[in-house]
Amino acid sequence: MNNDNTKLATTALVASGLGAALSYLMFQRQQKSRPRSNSMMFHIPSDAPKSIGNSRTSFIFQDPEYDMNSGDRQSSVSDTTILMPHSHEERMRRRIAARMAVEDENSQPRQSVTVRVPASSANCGPGYDCIGLAVDLWTEVTVSRADEFEITAEGDGAEEMPKDDSNYIVTGVKAAYETANKPMPPLKYHVVSRIPYARGLGSSSAAIVAGIIAGLVLAGHRLPVWGSESLLQIAASIEGHPDNVAPVIYGGFQVGIHNGTRWVTERIPSPPGMQCVMFIPDFIGKTSAARAVLKDTISRSDAAFNIGRVAFLVHALALGNLDNLKWGVQDRMHQPQRAEGLYKHLFPMIKAAEESGACCAFLSGAGPTVMAFTSGASGDIFTQREKERTDYSVAKAMMEVATTYGVKGRIVVTQASQEGARVVKVDPPFSSEFITFRDNV
């Protein structure tokens, strides 16, 4: 290499080194100049509207690890960290920047809203207070501004449903207005119910979620989801656990826990072609009575039994291994106690369902409904050969047990719903001349 080439290479190396050093110094200077805050505080950008500074923070629980202003967070995850496919929360954190609580992101208040909510089945055997699925039975709740309070209802359980402010729909609406920090106006409610009332199919959770969503829409208030799941926090704080409200909100199978800061939930995959065959008794099952028969403590062996069954259940669902579901739904924490004290038909019905071809069967929620999962459905079942499925034979076997034990009721066949609650009608609409939302909402 001649002298000219040597000088050129040396100059290039020095220039690149100086450039890197200058970039590093500027980066460090920017980092030091960023405002720091405690992990549970909410940073308001200097150019944000002043109204945000007066926003109310309620029912919002932010995980400290998602505080982008936290020093610990910045040291562990920088904006140059490679994101893995599962890093949904981190992607959203970067997208929405410094959001730490409720932004006062108000939309236009509405005059009327109709919310559609699914039924749900909690526990699924061993998943006591933590696992549930959305069921394809739907109730529609319409809430409108009015001169005075009124509740009307039609459909399944309309006569039994409370018509005063003890109704969980009203409880949900109140919670929404409290979160929005706005006074709740007089409202009228109309319920078209297709979820059996107080039968272990999540009628109370459906009412809570419908009320919260309706209240938020009427108040013109929106909540953050990523990193806080604010709607879930409100609903679970009313219900006390996430096994019903999580699938009502998000659909599908959900497993939920409290992580010490807030409620969190994740979807469990569900096998295709699976149907829900339900024996729904004519009598009401009170959750308070169903919990009263349970002991405050359980043995170590029973705890280990349930832990193993929950893991087996989630594994069977995730892999679509329907043959393993019958072991995955076994339980020692609540089903034996409730069968002995309240539902004598439970275990004979489970046995009959499984012997007739069901993948599994279990007590739905706190009862009295018994649910069985069957397989083989494909497309519209009324155009499919019946012998390819087992729903009819399982339904017949369950009804025979009910007759033997003198329990009156009916069989309903449906499926898990992959969709949760949603707004189906609103006045004035969200759709406009340049954008049309689903169902022209």
Short mmCIF file of C-alpha atoms in Angstrom, two decimals:
data_model
loop_
_atom_site.label_atom_id
_atom_site.label_comp_id
_atom_site.label_asym_id
_atom_site.label_seq_id
_atom_site.Cartn_x
_atom_site.Cartn_y
_atom_site.Cartn_z
CA MET A 1 0.00 0.00 0.00
CA ASN A 2 1.52 3.42 -0.98
CA ASN A 3 1.64 6.54 1.23
CA ASP A 4 -1.42 8.17 -0.39
CA ASN A 5 -3.58 5.11 0.30
CA THR A 6 -2.27 4.86 3.84
CA LYS A 7 -3.10 8.52 4.54
CA LEU A 8 -6.57 8.08 3.04
CA ALA A 9 -7.34 5.02 5.19
CA THR A 10 -6.04 6.74 8.31
CA THR A 11 -8.16 9.82 7.64
CA ALA A 12 -11.27 7.66 7.14
CA LEU A 13 -10.70 5.78 10.40
CA VAL A 14 -10.20 8.97 12.40
CA ALA A 15 -13.30 10.58 10.87
CA SER A 16 -15.49 7.57 11.62
CA GLY A 17 -14.19 7.38 15.18
CA LEU A 18 -14.91 11.06 15.82
CA GLY A 19 -18.40 10.67 14.32
CA ALA A 20 -19.23 7.72 16.56
CA ALA A 21 -17.93 9.56 19.63
CA LEU A 22 -20.00 12.64 18.80
CA SER A 23 -23.15 10.53 18.26
CA TYR A 24 -22.64 8.77 21.61
CA LEU A 25 -22.18 12.09 23.46
CA MET A 26 -25.35 13.53 21.89
CA PHE A 27 -27.31 10.37 22.81
CA GLN A 28 -26.12 10.56 26.43
CA ARG A 29 -27.05 14.23 26.60
CA GLN A 30 -30.58 13.49 25.34
CA GLN A 31 -31.01 10.67 27.84
CA LYS A 32 -30.00 12.90 30.75
CA SER A 33 -32.36 15.64 29.62
CA ARG A 34 -35.42 13.32 29.58
CA PRO A 35 -37.79 13.85 32.53
CA ARG A 36 -37.90 10.98 35.00
CA SER A 37 -40.97 10.00 36.98
CA ASN A 38 -42.08 7.36 39.42
CA SER A 39 -43.35 4.16 37.84
CA MET A 40 -46.99 4.82 38.64
CA MET A 41 -47.03 8.44 37.43
CA PHE A 42 -48.26 9.82 34.14
CA HIS A 43 -46.02 12.03 31.98
CA ILE A 44 -47.85 14.76 30.06
CA PRO A 45 -46.00 15.97 26.96
CA SER A 46 -45.37 19.72 26.89
CA ASP A 47 -47.42 20.12 23.71
CA ALA A 48 -50.42 18.15 25.02
CA PRO A 49 -53.80 19.87 25.42
CA LYS A 50 -54.20 21.41 28.87
CA SER A 51 -57.36 19.42 29.51
CA ILE A 52 -55.27 16.26 29.83
CA GLY A 53 -53.65 17.58 32.94
CA ASN A 54 -57.04 17.47 34.68
CA SER A 55 -57.82 13.87 33.70
CA ARG A 56 -58.91 11.47 36.41
CA THR A 57 -56.99 8.26 37.01
CA SER A 58 -59.27 5.54 38.32
CA PHE A 59 -59.42 1.81 37.68
CA ILE A 60 -56.11 2.12 35.77
CA PHE A 61 -53.27 -0.06 36.97
CA GLN A 62 -50.05 0.24 34.99
CA ASP A 63 -47.37 -2.43 35.27
CA PRO A 64 -44.09 -0.75 36.33
CA GLU A 65 -42.18 -2.59 33.61
CA TYR A 66 -44.20 -0.72 30.99
CA ASP A 67 -43.35 2.71 32.38
CA MET A 68 -41.22 4.18 29.61
CA ASN A 69 -40.19 6.99 31.96
CA SER A 70 -38.84 4.62 34.58
CA GLY A 71 -35.08 4.49 34.93
CA ASP A 72 -35.19 0.74 35.50
CA ARG A 73 -37.26 0.27 32.37
CA GLN A 74 -34.90 2.36 30.26
CA SER A 75 -31.90 0.41 31.47
CA SER A 76 -33.49 -2.96 30.72
CA VAL A 77 -35.28 -2.26 27.44
CA SER A 78 -34.07 0.48 25.14
CA ASP A 79 -35.72 1.61 21.94
CA THR A 80 -33.00 -0.25 20.03
CA THR A 81 -33.88 -3.60 21.62
CA ILE A 82 -34.87 -6.22 19.04
CA LEU A 83 -38.56 -7.01 19.51
CA MET A 84 -39.72 -10.62 19.38
CA PRO A 85 -43.04 -11.59 17.72
CA HIS A 86 -44.73 -11.88 21.14
CA SER A 87 -43.65 -8.41 22.31
CA HIS A 88 -47.08 -6.86 21.76
CA GLU A 89 -47.04 -4.69 24.87
CA GLU A 90 -43.61 -3.27 24.04
CA ARG A 91 -44.62 -2.49 20.48
CA MET A 92 -47.68 -0.62 21.69
CA ARG A 93 -45.65 1.15 24.38
CA ARG A 94 -43.38 2.59 21.75
CA ARG A 95 -46.30 3.44 19.52
CA ILE A 96 -48.22 5.50 22.02
CA ALA A 97 -45.10 6.90 23.74
CA ALA A 98 -45.54 8.34 27.22
CA ARG A 99 -49.03 7.20 28.19
CA MET A 100 -49.19 6.11 31.82
CA ALA A 101 -52.84 6.42 32.89
CA VAL A 102 -56.15 7.57 31.50
CA GLU A 103 -55.71 10.14 28.80
CA ASP A 104 -58.71 12.41 28.74
CA GLU A 105 -59.28 11.38 25.12
CA ASN A 106 -62.90 12.27 24.92
CA SER A 107 -65.11 11.51 21.98
CA GLN A 108 -68.55 12.97 21.41
CA PRO A 109 -71.10 11.99 24.07
CA ARG A 110 -73.94 9.87 22.67
CA GLN A 111 -77.70 9.85 23.19
CA SER A 112 -78.24 6.10 22.92
CA VAL A 113 -76.15 2.95 22.53
CA THR A 114 -76.86 -0.77 22.08
CA VAL A 115 -74.25 -3.27 23.30
CA ARG A 116 -74.20 -6.97 22.41
CA VAL A 117 -72.62 -9.27 25.02
CA PRO A 118 -72.02 -13.06 25.03
CA ALA A 119 -72.74 -15.64 27.70
CA SER A 120 -69.75 -17.23 29.41
CA SER A 121 -68.85 -20.39 31.27
CA ALA A 122 -66.39 -20.09 34.15
CA ASN A 123 -63.98 -22.54 35.78
CA CYS A 124 -64.14 -25.26 33.07
CA GLY A 125 -63.51 -27.76 35.85
CA PRO A 126 -60.28 -27.03 37.73
CA GLY A 127 -59.76 -23.39 36.63
CA TYR A 128 -61.58 -21.96 39.63
CA ASP A 129 -62.01 -18.18 39.29
CA CYS A 130 -59.35 -17.96 36.55
CA ILE A 131 -60.45 -19.80 33.35
CA GLY A 132 -63.57 -19.17 31.29
CA LEU A 133 -64.91 -19.14 27.75
CA ALA A 134 -67.34 -16.98 25.81
CA VAL A 135 -70.45 -18.88 24.71
CA ASP A 136 -72.42 -18.14 21.55
CA LEU A 137 -75.58 -16.92 23.30
CA TRP A 138 -76.11 -13.16 23.21
CA THR A 139 -77.94 -10.45 25.10
CA GLU A 140 -78.48 -6.94 23.74
CA VAL A 141 -78.67 -3.97 26.09
CA THR A 142 -79.85 -0.53 24.92
CA VAL A 143 -79.17 2.44 27.21
CA SER A 144 -80.57 5.86 26.34
CA ARG A 145 -80.69 9.30 27.94
CA ALA A 146 -84.12 9.91 29.45
CA ASP A 147 -86.15 12.08 31.80
CA GLU A 148 -86.36 9.37 34.45
CA PHE A 149 -84.89 5.96 35.33
CA GLU A 150 -86.53 2.88 33.82
CA ILE A 151 -85.58 -0.76 33.09
CA THR A 152 -87.59 -2.97 30.74
CA ALA A 153 -86.69 -6.47 29.66
CA GLU A 154 -87.80 -9.25 27.34
CA GLY A 155 -86.58 -12.75 26.61
CA ASP A 156 -84.86 -15.35 28.78
CA GLY A 157 -85.10 -14.49 32.48
CA ALA A 158 -86.86 -11.17 31.89
CA GLU A 159 -89.27 -11.74 34.81
CA GLU A 160 -86.51 -12.65 37.25
CA MET A 161 -84.20 -9.76 36.32
CA PRO A 162 -83.96 -6.84 38.83
CA LYS A 163 -85.68 -3.69 37.54
CA ASP A 164 -84.07 -1.24 39.99
CA ASP A 165 -80.55 0.14 40.40
CA SER A 166 -79.35 -3.17 41.88
CA ASN A 167 -79.24 -4.50 38.30
CA TYR A 168 -75.61 -5.10 37.31
CA ILE A 169 -76.11 -3.15 34.09
CA VAL A 170 -76.70 -0.03 36.19
CA THR A 171 -73.67 -0.90 38.33
CA GLY A 172 -71.53 -1.04 35.19
CA VAL A 173 -72.85 2.27 33.86
CA LYS A 174 -72.18 3.97 37.22
CA ALA A 175 -68.60 2.67 37.21
CA ALA A 176 -68.09 4.02 33.68
CA TYR A 177 -69.31 7.51 34.60
CA GLU A 178 -67.15 7.49 37.74
CA THR A 179 -64.14 6.60 35.62
CA ALA A 180 -64.99 9.40 33.20
CA ASN A 181 -65.39 11.77 36.19
CA LYS A 182 -68.76 12.91 34.86
CA PRO A 183 -72.20 13.05 36.49
CA MET A 184 -74.48 10.19 35.50
CA PRO A 185 -77.70 11.45 33.84
CA PRO A 186 -81.12 9.78 34.09
CA LEU A 187 -81.13 6.76 31.79
CA LYS A 188 -83.56 4.17 30.54
CA TYR A 189 -82.52 0.56 29.88
CA HIS A 190 -84.01 -2.08 27.62
CA VAL A 191 -82.69 -5.65 27.72
CA VAL A 192 -83.28 -8.33 25.10
CA SER A 193 -81.97 -11.36 26.99
CA ARG A 194 -80.93 -14.62 25.39
CA ILE A 195 -78.61 -15.62 28.26
CA PRO A 196 -80.40 -17.74 30.88
CA TYR A 197 -80.58 -15.75 34.11
CA ALA A 198 -78.63 -17.09 37.13
CA ARG A 199 -77.92 -20.48 35.55
CA GLY A 200 -74.11 -20.48 35.58
CA LEU A 201 -73.72 -18.87 32.16
CA GLY A 202 -72.38 -15.48 33.18
CA SER A 203 -75.55 -13.38 33.06
CA SER A 204 -74.20 -11.05 35.77
CA SER A 205 -70.82 -10.60 34.03
CA ALA A 206 -72.56 -9.91 30.73
CA ALA A 207 -74.65 -7.24 32.47
CA ILE A 208 -71.58 -5.64 34.09
CA VAL A 209 -69.60 -5.46 30.84
CA ALA A 210 -72.61 -4.23 28.85
CA GLY A 211 -73.17 -1.48 31.41
CA ILE A 212 -69.53 -0.34 31.44
CA ILE A 213 -69.29 -0.19 27.64
CA ALA A 214 -72.64 1.59 27.34
CA GLY A 215 -71.65 4.10 30.01
CA LEU A 216 -68.29 4.87 28.40
CA VAL A 217 -69.91 5.43 25.00
CA LEU A 218 -72.67 7.64 26.41
CA ALA A 219 -70.16 9.66 28.42
CA GLY A 220 -67.85 10.01 25.42
CA HIS A 221 -64.89 8.55 27.32
CA ARG A 222 -62.18 6.18 26.07
CA LEU A 223 -59.74 4.06 28.02
CA PRO A 224 -56.27 2.62 27.35
CA VAL A 225 -55.97 -1.11 26.75
CA TRP A 226 -52.32 -1.97 26.06
CA GLY A 227 -50.36 -2.27 29.28
CA SER A 228 -53.38 -1.70 31.51
CA GLU A 229 -56.54 -3.43 30.14
CA SER A 230 -58.61 -0.73 31.81
CA LEU A 231 -62.03 -2.14 30.91
CA LEU A 232 -61.02 -5.47 32.44
CA GLN A 233 -59.91 -3.68 35.64
CA ILE A 234 -63.31 -2.02 36.06
CA ALA A 235 -65.26 -5.22 35.36
CA ALA A 236 -63.08 -7.50 37.50
CA SER A 237 -63.14 -5.02 40.39
CA ILE A 238 -66.94 -5.34 40.41
CA GLU A 239 -67.08 -9.10 39.84
CA GLY A 240 -64.07 -9.95 42.02
CA HIS A 241 -62.40 -12.28 39.51
CA PRO A 242 -61.76 -12.39 35.75
CA ASP A 243 -63.00 -15.84 34.69
CA ASN A 244 -66.33 -14.57 33.30
CA VAL A 245 -65.72 -10.91 32.50
CA ALA A 246 -62.51 -11.58 30.51
CA PRO A 247 -64.18 -13.83 27.90
CA VAL A 248 -67.20 -11.50 27.78
CA ILE A 249 -64.84 -8.64 26.88
CA TYR A 250 -62.39 -10.45 24.60
CA GLY A 251 -64.14 -13.65 23.49
CA GLY A 252 -62.72 -17.19 23.29
CA PHE A 253 -61.11 -19.08 26.14
CA GLN A 254 -59.36 -16.77 28.62
CA VAL A 255 -57.06 -17.45 31.55
CA GLY A 256 -56.72 -14.53 33.96
CA ILE A 257 -54.69 -13.71 37.05
CA HIS A 258 -53.90 -10.75 39.27
CA ASN A 259 -50.19 -9.97 38.95
CA GLY A 260 -49.98 -7.93 42.13
CA THR A 261 -50.66 -4.68 40.29
CA ARG A 262 -53.60 -5.38 38.02
CA TRP A 263 -55.72 -8.08 36.40
CA VAL A 264 -54.21 -9.61 33.26
CA THR A 265 -55.68 -12.17 30.89
CA GLU A 266 -54.55 -14.16 27.87
CA ARG A 267 -56.44 -16.11 25.21
CA ILE A 268 -56.13 -19.90 25.06
CA PRO A 269 -56.49 -21.40 21.56
CA SER A 270 -59.61 -23.52 21.11
CA PRO A 271 -59.97 -26.56 18.84
CA PRO A 272 -62.06 -26.21 15.65
CA GLY A 273 -65.29 -28.15 15.32
CA MET A 274 -66.01 -28.09 19.05
CA GLN A 275 -69.58 -27.63 20.23
CA CYS A 276 -71.07 -26.81 23.62
CA VAL A 277 -73.95 -29.05 24.69
CA MET A 278 -75.61 -27.58 27.79
CA PHE A 279 -78.24 -28.95 30.12
CA ILE A 280 -79.87 -25.84 31.64
CA PRO A 281 -82.13 -26.59 34.62
CA ASP A 282 -85.32 -24.63 35.17
CA PHE A 283 -84.24 -23.51 38.66
CA ILE A 284 -81.96 -20.61 39.58
CA GLY A 285 -78.52 -21.28 41.02
CA LYS A 286 -77.37 -18.65 43.51
CA THR A 287 -73.62 -18.02 43.45
CA SER A 288 -73.67 -17.20 47.16
CA ALA A 289 -75.16 -20.62 47.97
CA ALA A 290 -72.74 -22.37 45.62
CA ARG A 291 -69.77 -20.68 47.33
CA ALA A 292 -71.14 -21.35 50.81
CA VAL A 293 -70.67 -25.12 50.42
CA LEU A 294 -66.93 -24.70 49.73
CA LYS A 295 -64.30 -25.00 52.45
CA ASP A 296 -61.86 -22.18 53.17
CA THR A 297 -58.88 -24.56 52.92
CA ILE A 298 -57.96 -27.55 50.77
CA SER A 299 -55.39 -30.29 51.23
CA ARG A 300 -52.00 -30.26 49.55
CA SER A 301 -52.93 -33.33 47.50
CA ASP A 302 -56.10 -31.66 46.22
CA ALA A 303 -54.15 -28.50 45.35
CA ALA A 304 -51.60 -30.56 43.42
CA PHE A 305 -54.42 -32.43 41.68
CA ASN A 306 -56.02 -29.20 40.46
CA ILE A 307 -52.73 -27.61 39.42
CA GLY A 308 -51.97 -30.61 37.24
CA ARG A 309 -55.47 -30.67 35.74
CA VAL A 310 -55.40 -26.95 34.88
CA ALA A 311 -52.07 -27.42 33.08
CA PHE A 312 -53.46 -30.46 31.27
CA LEU A 313 -56.60 -28.55 30.26
CA VAL A 314 -54.69 -25.60 28.81
CA HIS A 315 -52.29 -27.97 27.01
CA ALA A 316 -55.16 -29.98 25.51
CA LEU A 317 -56.94 -26.85 24.27
CA ALA A 318 -53.79 -25.26 22.88
CA LEU A 319 -52.79 -28.40 20.96
CA GLY A 320 -56.34 -29.35 19.96
CA ASN A 321 -56.00 -32.70 21.73
CA LEU A 322 -59.68 -33.30 22.47
CA ASP A 323 -59.03 -36.77 23.93
CA ASN A 324 -57.20 -35.20 26.88
CA LEU A 325 -59.98 -32.79 27.79
CA LYS A 326 -61.79 -35.35 29.95
CA TRP A 327 -58.80 -35.42 32.31
CA GLY A 328 -58.16 -31.70 31.99
CA VAL A 329 -61.59 -30.75 33.38
CA GLN A 330 -61.37 -32.94 36.48
CA ASP A 331 -61.54 -31.02 39.74
CA ARG A 332 -61.43 -31.44 43.50
CA MET A 333 -61.82 -27.83 44.59
CA HIS A 334 -65.50 -27.08 43.95
CA GLN A 335 -67.36 -29.65 41.80
CA PRO A 336 -67.49 -32.51 44.35
CA GLN A 337 -68.67 -30.17 47.10
CA ARG A 338 -71.34 -28.59 44.92
CA ALA A 339 -72.49 -31.96 43.62
CA GLU A 340 -72.92 -33.27 47.16
CA GLY A 341 -74.64 -30.20 48.53
CA LEU A 342 -76.61 -28.82 45.58
CA TYR A 343 -76.51 -30.74 42.32
CA LYS A 344 -76.98 -34.50 42.73
CA HIS A 345 -77.31 -34.89 38.97
CA LEU A 346 -73.85 -33.45 38.20
CA PHE A 347 -71.50 -36.46 38.17
CA PRO A 348 -74.02 -38.95 36.74
CA MET A 349 -74.64 -36.45 33.92
CA ILE A 350 -70.91 -35.95 33.32
CA LYS A 351 -70.42 -39.72 33.13
CA ALA A 352 -73.36 -40.20 30.75
CA ALA A 353 -72.17 -37.39 28.47
CA GLU A 354 -68.64 -38.78 28.20
CA GLU A 355 -69.87 -42.34 27.64
CA SER A 356 -72.08 -41.04 24.81
CA GLY A 357 -69.16 -39.44 22.97
CA ALA A 358 -68.51 -36.09 24.66
CA CYS A 359 -64.89 -35.01 24.92
CA CYS A 360 -65.60 -33.85 28.48
CA ALA A 361 -68.27 -32.37 30.72
CA PHE A 362 -68.23 -30.10 33.78
CA LEU A 363 -70.28 -27.76 35.93
CA SER A 364 -70.65 -24.39 34.21
CA GLY A 365 -69.60 -21.67 36.62
CA ALA A 366 -71.34 -22.06 39.97
CA GLY A 367 -74.11 -24.07 38.29
CA PRO A 368 -76.67 -25.41 37.91
CA THR A 369 -75.93 -25.75 34.14
CA VAL A 370 -73.83 -28.73 33.07
CA MET A 371 -71.75 -28.22 29.92
CA ALA A 372 -70.26 -30.84 27.63
CA PHE A 373 -67.82 -30.36 24.75
CA THR A 374 -68.31 -32.42 21.62
CA SER A 375 -66.33 -32.61 18.38
CA GLY A 376 -66.89 -33.19 14.69
CA ALA A 377 -68.87 -30.09 13.71
CA SER A 378 -67.90 -28.60 10.35
CA GLY A 379 -69.62 -25.67 8.70
CA ASP A 380 -73.38 -25.49 9.09
CA ILE A 381 -74.33 -28.50 11.21
CA PHE A 382 -77.80 -28.79 9.66
CA THR A 383 -76.26 -29.66 6.30
CA GLN A 384 -73.81 -32.12 7.88
CA ARG A 385 -74.52 -35.82 8.40
CA GLU A 386 -75.57 -36.29 12.01
CA LYS A 387 -73.45 -39.39 12.57
CA GLU A 388 -70.29 -37.32 11.98
CA ARG A 389 -71.03 -35.48 15.22
CA THR A 390 -71.91 -36.56 18.75
CA ASP A 391 -73.97 -33.60 19.97
CA TYR A 392 -77.34 -35.31 19.56
CA SER A 393 -76.39 -38.53 21.37
CA VAL A 394 -74.73 -36.56 24.18
CA ALA A 395 -77.79 -34.30 24.57
CA LYS A 396 -80.08 -37.33 24.75
CA ALA A 397 -77.92 -38.99 27.41
CA MET A 398 -77.79 -35.82 29.54
CA MET A 399 -81.56 -35.40 29.37
CA GLU A 400 -82.11 -39.03 30.43
CA VAL A 401 -80.04 -38.42 33.57
CA ALA A 402 -82.01 -35.26 34.30
CA THR A 403 -85.25 -37.21 34.04
CA THR A 404 -83.91 -39.92 36.35
CA TYR A 405 -83.03 -37.34 39.00
CA GLY A 406 -86.23 -35.38 38.55
CA VAL A 407 -84.48 -32.22 37.34
CA LYS A 408 -86.52 -30.27 34.80
CA GLY A 409 -84.66 -28.31 32.17
CA ARG A 410 -83.70 -28.06 28.53
CA ILE A 411 -80.76 -28.79 26.26
CA VAL A 412 -79.10 -25.99 24.29
CA VAL A 413 -76.44 -26.72 21.67
CA THR A 414 -74.12 -23.92 20.58
CA GLN A 415 -70.39 -23.23 20.37
CA ALA A 416 -67.65 -21.11 21.91
CA SER A 417 -67.63 -17.54 20.64
CA GLN A 418 -64.33 -16.11 19.49
CA GLU A 419 -65.79 -12.61 19.70
CA GLY A 420 -66.54 -10.60 22.82
CA ALA A 421 -68.82 -7.68 23.59
CA ARG A 422 -69.27 -4.92 21.03
CA VAL A 423 -71.36 -1.88 20.21
CA VAL A 424 -73.93 -2.69 17.51
CA LYS A 425 -75.88 0.57 17.38
CA VAL A 426 -75.26 4.12 18.55
CA ASP A 427 -76.84 7.55 18.15
CA PRO A 428 -75.23 9.61 16.76
CA PRO A 429 -73.21 6.96 14.89
CA PHE A 430 -69.43 6.57 14.85
CA SER A 431 -69.53 5.99 11.08
CA SER A 432 -69.26 9.04 8.88
CA GLU A 433 -69.28 10.00 5.20
CA PHE A 434 -65.68 8.86 4.75
CA ILE A 435 -65.52 5.81 7.06
CA THR A 436 -68.05 3.03 7.72
CA PHE A 437 -67.61 0.74 10.69
CA ARG A 438 -69.03 -2.76 10.96
CA ASP A 439 -72.86 -2.80 10.91
CA ASN A 440 -72.68 0.92 10.09
CA VAL A 441 -72.24 1.70 13.80
#
